[in-house]
Coordinates of N, CA and C in Angstrom, one line a residue:
Chain A
X1 N 96.5 101.4 104.5 CA 97.0 101.8 103.4 C 95.7 101.9 102.5
X2 N 95.7 102.4 101.4 CA 94.9 103.0 100.7 C 94.1 101.7 99.2
X3 N 92.6 101.9 100.0 CA 92.3 100.5 99.2 C 91.8 101.0 97.5
X4 N 91.5 100.3 96.3 CA 91.2 100.0 95.6 C 90.0 98.9 95.3
X5 N 88.8 100.2 94.8 CA 87.5 99.1 94.6 C 87.1 99.1 93.2
X6 N 87.1 98.0 92.2 CA 86.7 98.6 91.1 C 85.6 98.1 90.8
X7 N 85.0 98.3 89.7 CA 83.1 97.8 89.5 C 83.1 98.0 87.5
X8 N 82.4 96.7 87.0 CA 82.5 95.8 88.1 C 83.7 94.6 88.2
X9 N 83.2 93.9 88.2 CA 84.3 92.4 88.4 C 84.1 92.1 87.3
X10 N 83.1 91.7 86.1 CA 83.3 91.4 85.1 C 82.4 92.0 84.3
X11 N 82.7 92.4 82.7 CA 81.3 92.8 81.4 C 81.2 92.1 80.4
X12 N 80.3 91.6 80.1 CA 80.1 90.9 78.6 C 79.7 92.2 77.8
X13 N 80.7 92.5 76.7 CA 80.4 92.9 75.7 C 80.7 92.3 73.9
X14 N 80.3 93.5 73.1 CA 80.8 93.4 72.0 C 81.2 94.2 70.9
X15 N 82.4 93.8 70.2 CA 83.0 94.7 69.3 C 82.5 95.6 68.8
X16 N 83.1 96.9 68.5 CA 82.4 97.9 68.6 C 81.9 98.5 69.8
X17 N 81.3 98.2 71.0 CA 81.0 98.5 72.4 C 81.5 99.5 72.9
X18 N 81.3 100.3 73.6 CA 81.7 101.0 74.2 C 82.0 100.5 75.8
X19 N 82.4 100.9 76.3 CA 82.4 100.1 78.4 C 83.7 101.1 78.9
X20 N 82.5 101.5 80.1 CA 83.5 102.1 81.1 C 83.6 101.1 82.6
X21 N 84.6 101.7 83.1 CA 85.6 100.4 84.3 C 85.1 102.1 85.1
X22 N 84.7 101.0 86.6 CA 85.1 102.3 87.3 C 85.9 102.2 88.7
X23 N 86.5 102.7 89.4 CA 88.0 102.2 90.2 C 87.8 103.7 91.4
X24 N 87.6 103.0 92.3 CA 86.8 103.9 93.6 C 88.2 103.6 94.9
X25 N 88.8 105.0 95.8 CA 89.9 105.1 96.7 C 89.7 104.9 97.8
X26 N 89.8 104.5 99.0 CA 89.0 104.9 100.2 C 89.3 106.3 100.5
X27 N 90.3 107.0 100.1 CA 90.9 108.2 100.4 C 91.1 108.3 99.2
X28 N 91.3 110.1 99.5 CA 91.3 110.9 97.7 C 93.1 110.6 97.7
X29 N 93.1 110.6 96.6 CA 94.2 110.0 95.9 C 94.4 111.8 94.5
X30 N 94.2 112.4 94.6 CA 94.6 113.5 93.3 C 93.9 112.8 92.4
X31 N 95.0 113.1 91.6 CA 95.0 112.0 89.9 C 96.6 111.1 89.9
X32 N 96.4 110.5 90.9 CA 97.4 109.4 91.3 C 97.4 108.0 90.8
X33 N 96.4 107.8 89.4 CA 96.1 106.3 89.5 C 96.4 106.0 87.8
X34 N 96.8 104.9 87.7 CA 96.7 104.6 86.5 C 96.2 102.5 86.2
X35 N 96.1 102.8 85.1 CA 95.3 101.6 84.6 C 96.2 100.8 83.8
X36 N 95.8 99.0 83.9 CA 96.6 98.0 83.0 C 96.0 97.1 82.5
X37 N 96.2 96.8 81.2 CA 95.5 95.9 80.6 C 96.3 94.6 80.9
X38 N 95.5 93.5 81.1 CA 96.3 92.2 81.1 C 95.4 91.0 80.4
X39 N 96.7 90.5 79.4 CA 95.6 89.3 78.6 C 96.3 88.1 79.4
X40 N 95.7 87.1 79.8 CA 95.8 85.4 79.8 C 97.2 85.4 79.5
X41 N 98.5 85.2 80.5 CA 99.9 84.5 80.1 C 100.7 85.3 79.8
X42 N 99.9 87.2 80.2 CA 101.0 88.0 79.8 C 101.4 88.7 81.4
X43 N 102.5 89.7 81.1 CA 102.4 90.5 82.0 C 101.5 91.7 81.6
X44 N 101.1 92.7 82.5 CA 100.5 93.8 82.5 C 101.1 94.9 82.1
X45 N 99.8 95.4 81.0 CA 100.9 96.4 80.4 C 100.0 97.8 80.7
X46 N 101.2 99.0 80.8 CA 100.8 100.7 81.5 C 99.5 100.9 80.1
X47 N 98.4 101.1 80.1 CA 97.4 102.0 79.0 C 97.2 103.3 79.7
X48 N 97.3 103.9 80.8 CA 97.0 105.0 81.3 C 97.7 105.6 82.1
X49 N 98.2 106.5 82.7 CA 99.0 107.1 84.1 C 98.6 108.9 84.6
X50 N 99.1 109.0 86.3 CA 98.0 110.4 86.4 C 96.8 110.6 85.8
X51 N 95.7 109.3 85.8 CA 94.4 109.2 85.5 C 94.3 109.3 84.0
X52 N 94.1 110.5 83.4 CA 94.3 110.6 82.8 C 95.0 110.7 81.2
X53 N 96.4 110.6 81.5 CA 97.2 110.4 80.1 C 97.6 109.0 79.6
X54 N 97.8 109.1 78.7 CA 97.4 107.8 77.8 C 99.0 107.5 77.2
X55 N 99.3 106.2 77.7 CA 100.7 105.9 77.1 C 101.4 105.9 76.3
X56 N 102.5 106.4 75.9 CA 102.7 106.2 74.4 C 102.5 104.4 74.3
X57 N 101.4 104.7 72.5 CA 102.0 103.6 71.5 C 100.6 103.3 72.2
X58 N 100.0 103.6 72.7 CA 98.5 103.3 73.5 C 97.4 103.8 72.4
X59 N 96.3 102.7 71.7 CA 95.6 103.6 70.6 C 94.6 104.6 71.5
X60 N 94.1 105.4 71.3 CA 93.2 106.6 71.9 C 92.1 106.5 71.7
X61 N 91.8 105.1 71.3 CA 89.9 104.5 71.9 C 90.1 104.1 73.8
X62 N 91.0 104.3 74.3 CA 91.3 103.8 75.4 C 91.3 105.7 75.8
X63 N 90.2 106.0 77.2 CA 90.8 106.9 78.2 C 90.9 106.9 79.5
X64 N 90.9 108.0 80.1 CA 90.9 107.3 81.4 C 90.3 109.1 81.9
X65 N 89.9 109.1 83.5 CA 89.2 110.1 83.9 C 88.9 110.0 85.2
X66 N 89.1 111.4 85.9 CA 88.5 110.8 87.5 C 89.4 111.8 88.5
X67 N 89.4 112.4 89.4 CA 90.4 112.9 90.6 C 89.6 112.7 92.0
X68 N 90.4 112.8 92.5 CA 89.6 112.2 93.8 C 89.6 110.9 94.7
X69 N 88.7 110.4 94.3 CA 88.3 108.9 94.8 C 87.9 107.8 93.9
X70 N 87.4 108.8 92.8 CA 86.6 108.1 91.6 C 87.0 108.1 90.0
X71 N 87.3 107.4 89.6 CA 88.2 107.0 88.2 C 87.2 106.4 87.4
X72 N 87.6 106.3 86.2 CA 86.5 105.4 85.2 C 87.8 105.2 83.8
X73 N 87.7 104.3 83.6 CA 88.7 104.0 82.1 C 87.1 103.4 81.2
X74 N 87.0 104.5 80.0 CA 86.4 103.8 78.8 C 87.7 103.8 77.6
X75 N 86.3 102.2 76.9 CA 87.1 101.9 75.9 C 86.3 101.7 74.9
X76 N 86.2 103.0 73.9 CA 85.2 103.4 72.8 C 85.3 102.0 71.9
X77 N 84.7 101.7 71.0 CA 84.6 101.0 70.5 C 85.4 99.5 70.6
X78 N 85.5 98.6 71.1 CA 85.8 97.3 71.6 C 86.2 96.6 70.5
X79 N 87.9 96.8 70.3 CA 88.4 96.0 69.3 C 88.7 94.1 70.2
X80 N 89.1 93.2 69.0 CA 88.8 91.9 69.5 C 90.5 91.7 70.9
X81 N 91.3 92.5 70.2 CA 92.1 92.5 71.5 C 92.5 92.7 72.5
X82 N 90.9 93.8 72.8 CA 91.2 94.2 74.5 C 89.7 93.3 74.8
X83 N 89.5 92.2 74.5 CA 89.0 91.3 75.6 C 90.3 90.8 76.5
X84 N 89.9 91.2 78.1 CA 91.8 91.3 78.7 C 90.8 91.4 80.3
X85 N 91.9 91.6 81.5 CA 91.8 91.7 82.4 C 92.0 93.3 82.5
X86 N 91.2 94.2 83.6 CA 91.7 95.8 84.0 C 92.3 95.7 85.2
X87 N 93.1 96.3 84.9 CA 93.9 97.0 86.5 C 93.3 98.3 87.1
X88 N 93.2 98.7 87.9 CA 93.4 100.1 88.5 C 94.6 99.9 89.6
X89 N 95.6 101.2 89.5 CA 96.6 101.2 90.6 C 96.8 102.7 91.0
X90 N 96.6 102.4 92.7 CA 96.7 103.7 92.4 C 98.7 104.4 93.1
X91 N 98.6 105.8 92.9 CA 100.5 106.0 92.8 C 100.5 107.4 93.6
X92 N 99.9 107.0 94.7 CA 99.6 108.0 95.6 C 100.9 108.0 96.9
X93 N 100.8 106.9 97.6 CA 101.8 106.4 98.5 C 101.7 105.0 98.4
X94 N 102.8 104.6 99.1 CA 103.4 103.4 99.4 C 102.7 102.3 100.6
X95 N 101.7 101.6 100.7 CA 102.3 101.1 99.7 C 101.7 100.8 98.3
X96 N 101.8 100.7 96.9 CA 101.0 101.1 96.1 C 100.5 99.4 96.2
X97 N 98.8 100.4 95.6 CA 97.8 99.0 95.7 C 97.3 99.3 94.4
X98 N 96.3 97.8 94.1 CA 95.4 97.5 93.0 C 94.3 97.4 93.3
X99 N 93.2 97.6 92.0 CA 92.2 97.1 92.0 C 91.8 95.7 91.9
X100 N 90.5 95.1 92.3 CA 90.4 93.7 92.1 C 90.4 93.2 90.7
X101 N 90.4 94.1 89.6 CA 90.6 93.6 88.4 C 88.9 94.1 87.6
X102 N 88.8 94.0 86.3 CA 87.3 93.4 85.7 C 87.4 93.0 84.5
X103 N 87.3 91.5 84.3 CA 87.8 91.2 83.3 C 86.4 91.9 82.1
X104 N 87.2 92.0 80.9 CA 85.9 92.0 79.8 C 86.0 91.1 78.5
X105 N 84.9 90.6 78.7 CA 84.5 89.3 77.8 C 83.7 89.4 76.8
X106 N 83.4 88.4 75.8 CA 82.4 87.8 75.2 C 81.5 87.6 76.1
Chain B
X1 N 114.7 99.0 72.4 CA 113.1 98.7 73.6 C 113.9 98.0 74.9
X2 N 113.2 98.5 75.8 CA 112.9 97.8 77.0 C 113.2 97.2 77.1
X3 N 113.9 96.1 78.2 CA 114.1 94.6 78.2 C 114.4 94.2 79.7
X4 N 113.6 93.4 80.0 CA 113.7 92.8 81.8 C 113.8 91.4 81.3
X5 N 114.8 90.7 81.6 CA 114.8 89.4 82.0 C 114.7 88.6 83.3
X6 N 114.1 88.3 84.0 CA 113.0 87.7 85.3 C 114.2 87.0 85.0
X7 N 114.8 85.8 86.4 CA 115.5 84.3 86.3 C 115.4 83.7 87.7
X8 N 115.8 83.2 88.5 CA 115.7 82.4 89.5 C 114.6 81.8 90.3
X9 N 113.5 81.9 89.6 CA 112.5 81.4 90.1 C 112.6 79.2 90.2
X10 N 111.2 79.1 90.8 CA 111.3 77.4 90.9 C 110.4 77.0 92.2
X11 N 110.9 75.6 92.5 CA 109.9 75.1 93.1 C 110.8 75.1 94.6
X12 N 110.1 75.8 95.8 CA 111.0 75.3 96.7 C 110.2 74.8 97.6
X13 N 110.8 74.6 98.8 CA 109.6 74.2 100.3 C 110.0 75.4 101.0
X14 N 108.9 75.3 101.6 CA 108.9 76.5 102.9 C 109.8 76.3 103.9
X15 N 110.2 77.5 104.4 CA 110.9 78.3 105.4 C 112.5 78.0 104.1
X16 N 112.4 78.0 103.2 CA 113.8 78.2 102.6 C 114.2 79.3 101.7
X17 N 114.8 79.8 101.2 CA 115.1 81.2 100.7 C 115.4 80.9 99.0
X18 N 115.4 82.5 98.2 CA 115.4 82.5 96.7 C 116.0 83.5 96.5
X19 N 116.8 83.2 95.6 CA 117.3 84.8 94.7 C 117.0 85.2 93.8
X20 N 115.9 85.7 93.6 CA 115.7 86.4 92.0 C 116.3 86.8 91.2
X21 N 117.1 87.4 90.0 CA 117.3 88.4 89.7 C 116.5 89.2 87.7
X22 N 117.2 90.3 87.9 CA 116.3 90.8 86.8 C 118.0 91.5 86.0
X23 N 118.0 91.2 84.2 CA 118.2 91.8 84.0 C 117.7 93.0 82.4
X24 N 118.4 93.7 82.9 CA 118.2 95.2 82.0 C 118.8 95.1 80.6
X25 N 118.4 96.0 79.9 CA 118.8 96.6 78.5 C 117.8 97.2 78.2
X26 N 118.4 98.3 77.1 CA 118.0 99.0 76.2 C 116.7 100.5 77.0
X27 N 117.8 100.5 78.5 CA 117.5 101.9 79.0 C 118.3 102.1 79.7
X28 N 118.7 103.2 79.8 CA 119.7 103.9 81.3 C 119.3 102.8 82.5
X29 N 119.5 102.0 82.9 CA 119.3 101.2 84.1 C 119.6 102.3 85.2
X30 N 120.2 102.6 85.0 CA 121.4 103.7 86.4 C 120.2 104.9 87.0
X31 N 119.3 104.9 85.9 CA 118.8 106.3 86.1 C 117.4 106.0 86.3
X32 N 117.0 104.8 87.0 CA 115.2 104.9 87.1 C 115.6 103.1 88.5
X33 N 114.2 104.0 88.9 CA 114.0 103.2 90.2 C 113.0 101.4 89.6
X34 N 113.7 101.1 90.1 CA 112.8 99.7 89.6 C 111.7 98.8 90.7
X35 N 110.8 97.9 90.3 CA 110.2 97.2 91.5 C 109.9 96.9 90.8
X36 N 109.5 95.3 92.2 CA 109.1 94.1 91.6 C 107.6 93.8 92.6
X37 N 106.9 93.2 91.6 CA 105.6 93.4 91.7 C 105.3 91.4 91.5
X38 N 104.6 91.1 92.0 CA 104.4 89.7 92.2 C 102.5 89.5 91.9
X39 N 102.5 87.9 91.4 CA 101.1 87.8 91.0 C 100.6 86.8 91.8
X40 N 100.2 86.2 92.1 CA 99.6 84.8 92.8 C 98.2 84.5 91.4
X41 N 98.6 83.1 91.7 CA 98.0 82.0 90.6 C 96.4 82.7 90.8
X42 N 95.4 83.5 89.9 CA 94.0 83.9 89.7 C 93.8 85.1 90.2
X43 N 94.4 85.5 90.7 CA 94.8 86.9 91.5 C 95.3 88.4 91.3
X44 N 95.2 89.3 91.2 CA 95.5 90.8 90.9 C 96.9 90.9 91.2
X45 N 97.9 91.7 90.4 CA 99.3 91.9 91.0 C 98.9 92.7 92.6
X46 N 100.3 92.3 92.6 CA 100.9 92.7 93.9 C 102.2 93.5 94.1
X47 N 102.1 94.5 94.2 CA 103.5 95.0 94.7 C 104.2 95.0 95.5
X48 N 105.5 94.4 95.5 CA 106.5 93.8 96.8 C 107.4 94.8 97.0
X49 N 107.8 95.7 96.6 CA 109.3 96.2 96.7 C 109.9 97.5 95.4
X50 N 110.5 98.4 96.2 CA 110.6 99.2 95.1 C 111.9 99.3 95.7
X51 N 113.8 99.9 94.5 CA 114.6 100.8 94.8 C 114.4 101.7 93.9
X52 N 115.3 102.8 94.4 CA 115.9 103.4 94.0 C 116.6 103.7 92.7
X53 N 116.6 104.7 91.8 CA 118.2 104.7 91.0 C 119.6 104.4 91.4
X54 N 119.5 104.8 92.9 CA 121.2 104.6 92.4 C 121.2 104.1 94.2
X55 N 120.3 102.9 94.3 CA 120.5 102.1 95.8 C 119.6 102.7 97.2
X56 N 119.5 103.6 96.7 CA 120.0 104.7 98.3 C 118.0 104.5 99.4
X57 N 117.1 104.5 98.6 CA 116.2 104.0 99.0 C 115.3 102.6 98.6
X58 N 114.9 102.4 99.3 CA 113.9 101.0 99.3 C 113.0 101.1 100.6
X59 N 112.1 99.9 99.9 CA 110.9 99.9 100.3 C 110.4 98.8 100.1
X60 N 109.6 97.8 101.3 CA 108.4 96.9 101.2 C 107.2 97.1 101.5
X61 N 106.5 96.2 100.9 CA 105.2 96.0 101.3 C 105.7 94.7 102.4
X62 N 104.3 95.2 103.7 CA 104.4 94.7 104.8 C 104.1 92.8 105.0
X63 N 103.7 92.5 103.5 CA 103.7 90.7 103.8 C 105.1 90.6 103.5
X64 N 106.3 91.0 102.8 CA 107.6 90.5 102.8 C 108.4 91.1 103.8
X65 N 108.3 92.1 104.4 CA 109.1 93.3 105.3 C 110.0 92.5 106.4
X66 N 111.2 92.5 105.9 CA 112.1 91.2 107.1 C 111.9 90.3 106.9
X67 N 111.5 90.0 105.4 CA 111.7 88.3 104.9 C 112.8 88.5 103.4
X68 N 112.4 89.6 102.6 CA 113.2 90.2 101.7 C 114.0 91.6 101.8
X69 N 114.8 90.9 100.8 CA 115.7 92.2 100.4 C 115.4 92.8 99.0
X70 N 116.1 93.8 98.6 CA 116.2 94.4 97.2 C 117.2 94.9 97.0
X71 N 117.9 94.5 96.1 CA 119.7 95.8 95.8 C 119.9 95.1 94.5
X72 N 120.4 96.5 93.5 CA 121.3 96.4 92.1 C 122.6 96.8 91.9
X73 N 122.3 96.1 91.2 CA 123.8 96.3 90.5 C 124.2 97.1 89.4
X74 N 124.4 98.0 89.5 CA 124.4 99.4 88.2 C 125.1 98.9 87.4
X75 N 126.7 98.7 87.7 CA 127.1 97.9 87.1 C 127.1 97.1 85.7
X76 N 125.8 96.3 86.6 CA 126.0 94.9 85.5 C 124.5 95.1 85.2
X77 N 123.8 96.5 84.8 CA 122.4 96.1 84.6 C 121.6 94.9 85.2
X78 N 121.2 95.1 86.3 CA 121.0 93.8 87.0 C 120.3 94.3 88.3
X79 N 119.0 93.4 89.0 CA 118.2 93.7 89.9 C 117.8 92.7 90.6
X80 N 118.2 92.5 91.8 CA 117.7 91.1 92.6 C 117.0 91.5 94.0
X81 N 116.0 90.2 93.6 CA 115.5 89.8 95.2 C 115.7 89.0 96.2
X82 N 115.7 88.9 97.3 CA 116.2 88.3 98.2 C 115.3 87.8 98.9
X83 N 114.2 86.3 98.6 CA 113.6 86.0 99.4 C 113.7 84.9 100.6
X84 N 113.3 84.8 101.8 CA 113.8 84.6 102.9 C 112.8 83.8 103.4
X85 N 112.3 82.4 104.0 CA 111.2 82.3 105.1 C 110.3 82.5 104.0
X86 N 110.7 81.2 103.4 CA 109.5 80.9 102.2 C 108.5 80.4 102.9
X87 N 107.1 80.7 102.0 CA 105.6 80.8 102.3 C 104.7 80.3 102.2
X88 N 103.6 78.9 101.9 CA 102.7 79.2 100.5 C 102.7 80.4 100.4
X89 N 102.0 81.6 100.6 CA 101.5 82.3 100.0 C 102.5 83.4 99.1
X90 N 103.7 83.0 98.9 CA 104.6 83.6 98.4 C 104.6 82.5 96.6
X91 N 104.2 82.4 96.7 CA 103.7 81.2 95.4 C 103.5 82.6 94.3
X92 N 103.9 82.9 93.7 CA 103.7 83.9 92.4 C 104.7 84.1 91.4
X93 N 103.8 84.7 90.5 CA 105.0 84.9 89.2 C 105.4 86.5 90.1
X94 N 106.9 86.3 89.8 CA 107.7 87.5 90.4 C 108.3 88.6 88.8
X95 N 107.7 89.4 88.4 CA 108.2 90.3 87.8 C 109.1 91.6 88.3
X96 N 109.8 92.0 87.4 CA 110.2 93.3 88.0 C 110.0 94.3 86.6
X97 N 109.5 96.1 87.5 CA 109.2 96.1 86.2 C 109.7 98.1 86.7
X98 N 110.0 97.8 85.5 CA 110.8 99.8 85.5 C 109.5 101.1 85.8
X99 N 110.2 101.9 86.7 CA 109.2 102.5 87.3 C 108.7 104.0 86.3
X100 N 108.1 104.1 86.4 CA 107.6 105.7 85.6 C 106.8 106.2 86.8
X101 N 107.7 107.7 88.2 CA 107.4 107.7 89.5 C 106.6 106.4 89.7
X102 N 105.2 106.6 90.4 CA 105.0 105.5 91.1 C 103.9 104.6 90.7
X103 N 104.3 104.4 88.9 CA 103.8 103.8 88.2 C 104.7 102.4 87.7
X104 N 103.4 101.7 86.7 CA 104.5 100.9 86.6 C 104.7 100.6 84.9
X105 N 105.8 101.2 84.0 CA 105.8 101.0 83.3 C 106.1 100.5 81.9
X106 N 107.2 99.1 82.4 CA 107.7 98.2 81.6 C 107.9 96.9 82.3
X107 N 107.4 96.4 81.9 CA 107.4 95.0 82.9 C 107.6 93.7 81.9
X108 N 108.8 93.1 83.0 CA 108.9 91.7 82.0 C 108.2 90.4 82.5
X109 N 108.5 89.5 81.3 CA 108.1 89.0 81.6 C 107.5 87.6 82.6
X110 N 108.4 87.8 83.9 CA 107.9 87.2 85.0 C 109.1 85.6 85.4
X111 N 109.2 85.5 86.3 CA 109.7 84.6 86.9 C 108.8 83.9 88.0
X112 N 107.9 82.3 87.5 CA 107.6 81.8 88.6 C 108.3 81.2 90.1
X113 N 108.0 81.3 91.5 CA 107.7 80.8 92.2 C 106.7 80.3 93.0
X114 N 107.3 78.9 93.5 CA 106.3 77.7 93.9 C 106.8 77.3 94.6
X115 N 106.1 77.7 96.7 CA 106.7 77.1 97.7 C 105.3 75.5 97.9
X116 N 106.4 74.6 98.2 CA 105.1 73.8 98.4 C 106.1 73.0 98.9
X117 N 105.7 72.2 99.5 CA 106.3 70.7 100.3 C 106.0 69.6 99.4

């Protein structure tokens, strides 16, 4: 199975900050990576797929980059609704696996 | 708009079975693969199973393989997940999710399964 490791596990930030979250796969996955946002009590929401493609309707302050084993999600100018937990997920092969999550908090 | 509504969750005893359903609307259900993804309390999501658009391909996580069957009825736009020999570690919110390649594009609101004696 492909293991996904996210860092940091939590980050403190303020409205307007730039935040970067990283995700590392234990083997190469090309650009087969997605990012999700989850607010408390809600289902996860797809933000980015194929490492850098913005899902329809997602604000442009979210961006993704990387390939191979190292990936990042960047949120520029953090907004109040962005305080949530973020997960990466590899889409290279089954079983599809998620990272452990990064909580973005005030 | 895409809508996925799960049902069938509840509190059950270890060793028993449960059948979850997911009613889909707002998209061409028979043209998409659909996943079940679960999330235990306070944990990250865990992929459970996938079924192809016509039901000919199915795949399962090792944690549920042999105890679980995914199926679909395209005439009724409905997805199912049969869970057998339930264990405490199966306790989670179960989501049905419309696939975009091997990504999880649209999620339902989830149904909670609690396995407890």
